[in-house]
Amino acid sequence: MGWKKLIFGEKMPDKDDPKYEKRYKKEVEAGRKAARFLRIDKMAGCAQRFACKHPKWFLGIVFGIVLGCLALNVYRMVSVCILPDNGRHVTATERQEILLKQKQPMNHDDGQD
């Protein structure tokens, strides 16, 4: 593989292009088979029927999830930003280790039976 092909990639195949038709059909069939095996097709059908029957409820649920994730991210950013700064910069990994040590119960057992 040449550098140009590595950086720019290859031309996006068109589904109607006879050169890629066999490959396209094989990939589509593999995707359908995986969806049937994982029952994603039935779940998507149920979600679509619910969305068609109750569009306002569906949009409310979807936007509720999106806004909930946004609120959780903002909350976490604010909680990190207001941590006391004692002049020492601590990496995120070190901060997580400190929090884990605080949450774990103190065992003074030396592991000797």
Coordinates of C-alpha atoms in Angstrom, one line a residue:
M1 CA 0.0 0.0 0.0
G2 CA 1.5 3.3 -1.1
W3 CA 1.6 6.5 1.1
K4 CA -0.9 8.3 -1.1
K5 CA -3.4 5.5 -0.8
L6 CA -2.8 5.3 2.9
I7 CA -3.4 9.0 3.5
F8 CA -6.2 9.7 0.9
G9 CA -7.7 6.2 0.9
E10 CA -9.4 4.6 -2.0
K11 CA -12.3 5.8 -4.0
M12 CA -15.6 5.3 -2.3
P13 CA -17.4 2.4 -4.1
D14 CA -20.8 3.1 -5.5
K15 CA -23.4 0.4 -5.0
D16 CA -24.4 0.5 -8.7
D17 CA -20.8 0.2 -9.9
P18 CA -20.4 -3.2 -11.5
K19 CA -16.9 -3.4 -10.2
Y20 CA -18.1 -3.4 -6.6
E21 CA -21.6 -4.9 -7.0
K22 CA -20.6 -8.3 -5.8
R23 CA -18.7 -6.9 -2.8
Y24 CA -21.6 -4.6 -2.0
K25 CA -24.2 -7.4 -2.0
K26 CA -21.9 -9.6 0.1
E27 CA -21.4 -6.8 2.7
V28 CA -25.1 -6.0 2.8
E29 CA -26.1 -9.6 3.3
A30 CA -23.5 -10.0 6.1
G31 CA -25.0 -6.9 7.8
R32 CA -28.5 -8.2 7.5
K33 CA -27.4 -11.6 8.8
A34 CA -25.8 -10.0 11.8
A35 CA -28.8 -7.8 12.5
R36 CA -31.1 -10.9 12.4
F37 CA -28.8 -12.8 14.7
L38 CA -28.6 -10.0 17.2
R39 CA -32.3 -9.2 16.8
I40 CA -31.4 -5.6 16.0
D41 CA -33.9 -5.7 13.1
K42 CA -36.8 -6.5 15.4
M43 CA -35.8 -3.9 18.0
A44 CA -35.5 -1.3 15.3
G45 CA -38.9 -2.2 14.0
C46 CA -40.4 -1.9 17.4
A47 CA -38.8 1.5 17.9
Q48 CA -40.0 2.7 14.6
R49 CA -43.6 1.5 15.2
F50 CA -43.5 3.3 18.6
A51 CA -42.1 6.5 16.9
C52 CA -44.9 6.4 14.3
K53 CA -47.7 5.8 16.8
H54 CA -46.4 8.3 19.4
P55 CA -44.1 10.9 17.8
K56 CA -44.2 13.4 20.6
W57 CA -43.4 10.8 23.2
F58 CA -40.6 9.4 21.1
L59 CA -39.0 12.9 20.5
G60 CA -39.4 13.6 24.2
I61 CA -37.6 10.4 25.2
V62 CA -34.8 11.0 22.6
F63 CA -34.3 14.6 23.5
G64 CA -34.6 13.8 27.2
I65 CA -31.7 11.3 26.9
V66 CA -29.6 13.9 24.9
L67 CA -30.3 16.6 27.5
G68 CA -29.6 14.2 30.4
C69 CA -26.2 13.3 28.9
L70 CA -25.4 17.0 28.3
A71 CA -26.4 17.8 31.9
L72 CA -24.3 15.0 33.3
N73 CA -21.2 16.1 31.3
V74 CA -21.7 19.7 32.4
Y75 CA -22.0 18.6 36.0
R76 CA -18.9 16.5 35.8
M77 CA -16.9 19.4 34.2
V78 CA -18.1 21.8 36.9
S79 CA -17.3 19.4 39.7
V80 CA -13.8 18.9 38.4
C81 CA -13.2 22.7 37.9
I82 CA -14.2 23.6 41.5
L83 CA -11.8 21.1 43.0
P84 CA -9.4 22.8 45.4
D85 CA -6.1 23.7 43.8
N86 CA -3.4 23.3 46.3
G87 CA -0.6 24.4 43.9
R88 CA 0.2 20.9 42.8
H89 CA -1.0 19.7 39.4
V90 CA -2.4 16.3 39.6
T91 CA -3.2 14.1 36.5
A92 CA -6.6 12.6 36.0
T93 CA -5.2 9.1 36.8
E94 CA -3.7 10.2 40.1
R95 CA -6.9 11.9 41.0
Q96 CA -8.9 8.7 40.3
E97 CA -6.4 6.7 42.4
I98 CA -6.8 9.1 45.3
L99 CA -10.6 8.9 45.1
L100 CA -10.5 5.1 44.9
K101 CA -8.3 4.9 48.0
Q102 CA -10.7 7.2 49.8
K103 CA -13.7 5.0 48.9
Q104 CA -12.1 1.6 49.8
P105 CA -12.4 0.4 53.4
M106 CA -9.2 0.5 55.3
N107 CA -7.9 -3.0 55.8
H108 CA -5.0 -3.1 58.3
D109 CA -4.6 -6.9 57.7
D110 CA -1.1 -7.7 56.5
G111 CA -2.3 -10.7 54.6
Q112 CA -1.0 -13.1 57.2
D113 CA -3.2 -15.9 58.5

